[in-house]
CSV table of C-alpha atoms and ligand atoms in Angstrom, one decimal:
chain,number,residue,atom,x,y,z
A,1451,MET,CA,95.6,68.1,120.2
A,1452,ALA,CA,96.0,69.6,123.6
A,1453,HIS,CA,92.7,71.5,123.7
A,1454,GLY,CA,89.6,69.5,123.1
A,1455,SER,CA,89.2,69.1,119.4
A,1456,PRO,CA,91.2,66.4,117.5
A,1457,ARG,CA,90.5,68.4,114.4
A,1458,ALA,CA,92.3,71.7,115.2
A,1459,ASP,CA,94.4,73.3,117.9
A,1460,TYR,CA,92.4,76.5,118.6
A,1461,ASP,CA,95.0,77.8,121.1
A,1462,ALA,CA,97.4,78.0,118.2
A,1463,ILE,CA,94.8,79.5,115.8
A,1464,ALA,CA,93.3,82.0,118.2
A,1465,PRO,CA,95.5,85.1,117.4
A,1466,PHE,CA,94.6,84.7,113.7
A,1467,TYR,CA,91.0,83.4,113.9
A,1468,ASP,CA,89.2,86.6,113.4
A,1469,SER,CA,91.2,87.4,110.3
A,1470,GLY,CA,89.8,84.4,108.5
A,1471,PRO,CA,87.0,84.6,106.0
A,1472,GLY,CA,83.4,84.6,107.4
A,1473,ARG,CA,84.3,85.3,111.0
A,1474,ALA,CA,82.2,88.4,111.4
A,1475,LYS,CA,78.8,87.9,113.0
A,1476,ALA,CA,75.5,89.8,112.6
A,1477,LEU,CA,72.8,89.8,115.2
A,1478,ASP,CA,71.6,86.3,115.6
A,1479,PRO,CA,68.1,86.0,113.9
A,1480,GLU,CA,67.4,83.0,116.1
A,1481,LEU,CA,67.8,85.1,119.2
A,1482,LEU,CA,65.6,87.9,117.8
A,1483,ALA,CA,62.9,85.4,116.9
A,1484,PHE,CA,63.0,84.0,120.5
A,1485,LEU,CA,62.9,87.5,122.1
A,1486,GLU,CA,59.9,88.5,120.0
A,1487,ASN,CA,57.7,85.9,121.6
A,1488,ARG,CA,59.3,85.9,125.1
A,1489,ALA,CA,56.7,86.6,127.8
A,1490,SER,CA,59.0,87.9,130.5
A,1491,SER,CA,60.5,91.4,130.4
A,1492,ASP,CA,63.4,90.5,132.8
A,1493,ALA,CA,66.8,90.9,131.3
A,1494,PRO,CA,67.5,87.6,129.5
A,1495,TRP,CA,70.4,85.2,130.3
A,1496,LEU,CA,72.2,84.2,127.1
A,1497,LEU,CA,74.8,81.5,126.7
A,1498,ASP,CA,77.0,80.8,123.7
A,1499,ILE,CA,78.6,77.3,123.8
A,1500,ALA,CA,82.0,77.1,122.1
A,1501,CYS,CA,81.9,80.8,121.7
A,1502,GLY,CA,85.3,81.0,120.1
A,1503,THR,CA,86.5,84.6,120.1
A,1504,GLY,CA,83.1,85.9,121.2
A,1505,ASN,CA,81.8,87.5,118.0
A,1506,GLN,CA,78.3,86.2,118.2
A,1507,LEU,CA,77.6,87.5,121.8
A,1508,ILE,CA,79.3,90.8,121.0
A,1509,ALA,CA,77.1,91.2,117.9
A,1510,ASN,CA,73.9,90.3,120.0
A,1511,ARG,CA,74.6,93.1,122.5
A,1512,ALA,CA,73.0,95.7,120.1
A,1513,ALA,CA,69.6,93.9,120.4
A,1514,VAL,CA,69.7,93.3,124.1
A,1515,PRO,CA,72.0,95.8,125.8
A,1516,GLU,CA,70.6,94.7,129.2
A,1517,ALA,CA,71.2,90.9,128.7
A,1518,ASN,CA,73.4,88.9,131.0
A,1519,MET,CA,75.8,87.1,128.6
A,1520,VAL,CA,78.1,84.1,129.1
A,1521,GLY,CA,80.4,82.6,126.6
A,1522,VAL,CA,81.8,79.1,127.3
A,1523,GLU,CA,84.8,77.8,125.4
A,1524,ARG,CA,87.4,75.1,125.8
A,1525,SER,CA,90.4,77.0,124.4
A,1526,SER,CA,92.0,79.6,126.7
A,1527,GLY,CA,93.5,81.2,123.6
A,1528,MET,CA,90.2,81.8,122.0
A,1529,LEU,CA,88.8,83.2,125.3
A,1530,ARG,CA,91.7,85.6,125.6
A,1531,GLN,CA,90.7,87.1,122.3
A,1532,ALA,CA,87.1,87.4,123.4
A,1533,TRP,CA,88.0,89.0,126.7
A,1534,GLN,CA,90.2,91.6,124.9
A,1535,LYS,CA,87.1,92.6,122.9
A,1536,SER,CA,84.5,92.7,125.6
A,1537,ARG,CA,84.7,92.9,129.4
A,1538,ASN,CA,80.9,93.0,130.0
A,1539,ILE,CA,80.4,89.4,129.0
A,1540,ALA,CA,81.5,86.5,131.3
A,1541,TRP,CA,84.0,84.3,129.4
A,1542,VAL,CA,84.2,80.9,131.0
A,1543,GLN,CA,86.6,78.1,130.2
A,1544,ALA,CA,84.9,74.7,130.2
A,1545,ASP,CA,84.0,71.7,128.1
A,1546,ALA,CA,80.7,71.9,126.3
A,1547,ALA,CA,79.6,68.6,127.8
A,1548,ALA,CA,80.3,69.7,131.4
A,1549,LEU,CA,78.9,73.1,131.7
A,1550,PRO,CA,79.7,74.7,135.1
A,1551,PHE,CA,76.3,76.3,135.7
A,1552,PRO,CA,73.3,75.4,137.8
A,1553,ALA,CA,70.2,73.9,136.1
A,1554,ALA,CA,67.8,76.3,134.6
A,1555,SER,CA,70.2,79.3,134.3
A,1556,PHE,CA,69.7,80.5,130.8
A,1557,ASP,CA,66.8,81.7,128.5
A,1558,PHE,CA,68.6,81.3,125.2
A,1559,ILE,CA,71.6,79.1,124.3
A,1560,SER,CA,73.4,79.1,121.0
A,1561,CYS,CA,76.1,76.8,119.7
A,1562,GLN,CA,77.6,77.6,116.3
A,1563,PHE,CA,80.0,75.9,114.0
A,1564,ALA,CA,81.4,73.7,116.8
A,1565,ILE,CA,79.5,70.4,117.1
A,1566,HIS,CA,82.0,68.5,114.8
A,1567,HIS,CA,84.7,69.3,117.3
A,1568,PHE,CA,82.9,67.8,120.3
A,1569,GLN,CA,83.8,64.3,121.4
A,1570,ASP,CA,80.6,64.0,123.4
A,1571,LYS,CA,77.9,65.6,121.3
A,1572,ALA,CA,75.0,63.9,123.2
A,1573,GLY,CA,76.6,65.2,126.4
A,1574,MET,CA,76.6,68.8,125.1
A,1575,LEU,CA,72.9,68.5,124.1
A,1576,ARG,CA,72.0,67.1,127.5
A,1577,GLU,CA,74.0,69.9,129.2
A,1578,ALA,CA,72.3,72.6,127.1
A,1579,PHE,CA,68.9,71.1,128.1
A,1580,ARG,CA,69.8,71.0,131.8
A,1581,VAL,CA,71.0,74.7,132.0
A,1582,LEU,CA,68.1,76.0,129.9
A,1583,ARG,CA,65.2,77.5,131.8
A,1584,PRO,CA,61.7,76.1,131.1
A,1585,GLY,CA,60.4,78.1,128.1
A,1586,GLY,CA,64.0,78.7,127.0
A,1587,ARG,CA,65.4,77.9,123.5
A,1588,PHE,CA,68.5,76.2,122.2
A,1589,ALA,CA,69.7,77.0,118.6
A,1590,LEU,CA,72.5,75.0,116.9
A,1591,ARG,CA,74.0,76.2,113.7
A,1592,ASN,CA,76.5,74.3,111.6
A,1593,LEU,CA,77.8,73.5,108.2
A,1594,CYS,CA,75.8,70.5,106.9
A,1595,PRO,CA,78.2,68.2,105.0
A,1596,GLN,CA,75.4,65.8,104.1
A,1597,GLU,CA,73.9,68.6,101.9
A,1598,SER,CA,77.2,70.1,100.7
A,1599,SER,CA,78.7,67.4,98.4
A,1600,ASP,CA,79.5,69.9,95.6
A,1601,TRP,CA,81.4,72.2,97.9
A,1602,LEU,CA,84.8,73.0,96.3
A,1603,TYR,CA,86.7,72.2,99.5
A,1604,TYR,CA,85.4,68.7,99.2
A,1605,GLU,CA,86.2,68.4,95.5
A,1606,TYR,CA,89.9,69.3,96.1
A,1607,PHE,CA,90.2,67.8,99.6
A,1608,PRO,CA,88.0,64.6,99.5
A,1609,GLU,CA,89.5,63.5,102.8
A,1610,ALA,CA,87.9,66.5,104.4
A,1611,GLN,CA,84.5,65.4,103.3
A,1612,ARG,CA,85.1,62.0,104.8
A,1613,ALA,CA,86.2,63.6,108.1
A,1614,ASP,CA,83.1,65.8,108.1
A,1615,LEU,CA,80.7,63.0,107.4
A,1616,ARG,CA,82.3,61.2,110.4
A,1617,ASP,CA,82.4,64.2,112.7
A,1618,PHE,CA,79.0,65.8,112.0
A,1619,TRP,CA,75.9,63.8,112.9
A,1620,PRO,CA,73.3,63.7,110.2
A,1621,PRO,CA,70.6,66.3,110.9
A,1622,ALA,CA,67.9,63.7,111.7
A,1623,ALA,CA,70.2,62.2,114.3
A,1624,VAL,CA,70.6,65.6,116.0
A,1625,VAL,CA,66.8,66.1,116.0
A,1626,ALA,CA,66.2,62.6,117.4
A,1627,SER,CA,68.8,63.1,120.1
A,1628,MET,CA,67.3,66.4,121.1
A,1629,GLU,CA,63.8,65.0,121.2
A,1630,GLY,CA,65.0,62.0,123.3
A,1631,ILE,CA,66.6,64.4,125.8
A,1632,GLY,CA,63.2,66.3,126.2
A,1633,PHE,CA,63.4,69.3,123.8
A,1634,ALA,CA,60.0,70.2,122.3
A,1635,THR,CA,59.0,71.7,119.0
A,1636,VAL,CA,62.4,70.8,117.5
A,1637,SER,CA,62.7,72.1,113.9
A,1638,MET,CA,65.4,72.6,111.4
A,1639,ASP,CA,66.1,74.8,108.4
A,1640,TYR,CA,68.6,74.4,105.6
A,1641,GLU,CA,70.3,77.5,104.1
A,1642,HIS,CA,71.8,76.8,100.7
A,1643,LEU,CA,74.5,79.3,99.8
A,1644,HIS,CA,75.3,79.5,96.1
A,1645,PHE,CA,78.1,81.7,95.1
A,1646,GLU,CA,80.9,82.1,92.6
A,1647,GLN,CA,84.4,81.2,93.8
A,1648,ASP,CA,87.3,83.1,92.4
A,1649,LEU,CA,90.0,80.4,92.3
A,1650,PRO,CA,93.1,82.6,92.3
A,1651,GLN,CA,91.7,84.3,95.4
A,1652,TRP,CA,90.6,81.0,96.9
A,1653,ILE,CA,94.0,79.4,96.6
A,1654,GLU,CA,95.4,82.1,98.8
A,1655,ILE,CA,92.8,81.3,101.5
A,1656,VAL,CA,93.6,77.6,101.1
A,1657,ARG,CA,97.3,78.3,101.5
A,1658,ARG,CA,96.4,79.7,104.9
A,1659,ARG,CA,95.5,76.3,106.1
A,1660,ASP,CA,94.3,77.5,109.6
A,1661,THR,CA,91.4,79.5,108.1
A,1662,CYS,CA,89.3,76.3,107.8
A,1663,SER,CA,89.1,73.4,110.2
A,1664,GLN,CA,88.3,71.1,107.1
A,1665,LEU,CA,91.9,71.7,106.0
A,1666,LEU,CA,93.3,71.0,109.5
A,1667,ALA,CA,91.3,67.8,110.0
A,1668,ILE,CA,93.1,66.0,107.1
A,1669,THR,CA,96.6,64.6,106.8
A,1670,ASP,CA,99.4,66.8,105.5
A,1671,THR,CA,99.6,64.5,102.4
A,1672,ALA,CA,95.9,65.0,101.6
A,1673,TYR,CA,96.3,68.8,102.1
A,1674,GLU,CA,99.4,69.0,99.9
A,1675,ALA,CA,97.7,66.9,97.2
A,1676,GLY,CA,94.7,69.1,97.0
A,1677,LEU,CA,96.7,72.3,97.0
A,1678,ARG,CA,99.1,71.0,94.3
A,1679,ARG,CA,96.2,69.9,92.1
A,1680,LEU,CA,94.6,73.4,92.4
A,1681,GLU,CA,98.0,75.1,91.6
A,1682,ARG,CA,98.5,72.8,88.6
A,1683,GLU,CA,95.0,73.3,87.2
A,1684,LEU,CA,95.3,77.1,87.5
A,1685,GLU,CA,98.8,77.1,85.9
A,1686,GLN,CA,97.7,74.9,83.0
A,1687,GLY,CA,94.3,76.6,82.6
A,1688,THR,CA,92.5,73.3,83.0
A,1689,THR,CA,90.0,74.9,85.4
A,1690,PRO,CA,88.0,78.1,84.9
A,1691,GLN,CA,89.2,80.9,87.1
A,1692,ARG,CA,85.7,81.4,88.4
A,1693,ARG,CA,83.7,78.4,89.5
A,1694,ALA,CA,80.1,78.0,90.9
A,1695,ASP,CA,80.3,76.9,94.5
A,1696,HIS,CA,77.7,75.8,97.0
A,1697,LEU,CA,77.5,74.9,100.7
A,1698,CYS,CA,74.6,74.3,103.0
A,1699,LEU,CA,74.2,75.6,106.5
A,1700,LEU,CA,71.8,74.0,109.0
A,1701,THR,CA,70.0,75.5,112.0
A,1702,ILE,CA,68.3,73.2,114.5
A,1703,ARG,CA,66.3,74.7,117.3
A,1704,GLY,CA,64.3,73.2,120.2
A,1705,ASP,CA,62.5,74.6,123.3
A,1706,LYS,CA,62.5,73.3,126.9
A,1707,PRO,CA,58.9,72.7,127.8
A,1708,CYS,CA,57.5,74.9,130.6
A,1709,SER,CA,56.2,71.9,132.6
S,2816,SAM,C1,85.0,76.8,114.5
S,2816,SAM,S1,85.2,77.4,116.1
S,2816,SAM,C2,83.6,78.3,116.2
S,2816,SAM,C3,83.7,79.4,117.2
S,2816,SAM,C4,82.4,80.3,117.3
S,2816,SAM,N1,81.3,79.6,117.7
S,2816,SAM,C5,82.1,80.9,115.9
S,2816,SAM,O1,81.1,80.6,115.3
S,2816,SAM,O2,83.0,81.7,115.4
S,2816,SAM,C6,84.9,76.0,117.1
S,2816,SAM,C7,85.2,76.3,118.6
S,2816,SAM,O3,84.8,75.2,119.4
S,2816,SAM,C8,85.6,75.1,120.5
S,2816,SAM,N2,85.6,73.8,121.1
S,2816,SAM,C9,86.0,72.6,120.5
S,2816,SAM,N3,85.8,71.6,121.4
S,2816,SAM,C10,85.1,72.1,122.5
S,2816,SAM,C11,84.6,71.6,123.6
S,2816,SAM,N4,84.6,70.2,123.9
S,2816,SAM,N5,84.0,72.4,124.5
S,2816,SAM,C12,84.0,73.7,124.3
S,2816,SAM,N6,84.4,74.3,123.2
S,2816,SAM,C13,85.0,73.5,122.3
S,2816,SAM,C14,87.0,75.5,119.9
S,2816,SAM,O4,88.0,75.8,120.8
S,2816,SAM,C15,86.6,76.6,118.9
S,2816,SAM,O5,86.7,77.8,119.5
């Protein structure tokens, strides 16, 4: 792929990205928790790495109208979408592992649903640490494939599970890497989402392959096989129309020590 991730071409997806399921963002609770205990009353500097179409920073504006916000992103197509939505945030095109900012520039850095795309994950973590101010916090949020083995996407598209287990580091490896880089008080939380999936609705989402990078990371043959199986089971009534589903999200956060 031309733009960074071997899993998905985000320049091609960009115009449709926000119409996919689960793209809307609420205020980031990690940012709120950080601000609650922040000693300084100066306007904070916020960075979102791999900001996509900018939804997280735009949602955060309500909590910190005075904040200086920067979104960094590899895909110019995704940045174009962000820029059309907000002109009071700096949208910067760069690789997550080569951030074009001086050391100690930001108070709070987020990186959401993107680490599996990065070729140089350790490089991104090192860069986040470098550009963070002493006393600042980095918060990483992702799907956790190691805890999501019963996710319906993996049942119908087992190649996607193998790709995810290859492309996401195990949580303990992320924590160890962050601690090795110098982050302090590194902690993590799992969020287990249990819900009911309506299969006739889900198949329409699955047919729009670009709604989910799990479907883009697999071969056409594997995608077609999973889709045909789902169609067949629904036609023949060999699967219930509503199925219990589960996936796990993971947040890992760490602080840059003050001295
Ligand atoms: C699934 S999207 C997530 C976007 C956004 N963070 C969100 O939560 O909606 C993954 C994003 O990572 C970006 N990306 C992939 N590799 C990158 C890299 N090496 N550096 C910066 N951004 C990258 C993609 O272009 C894409 O916008």
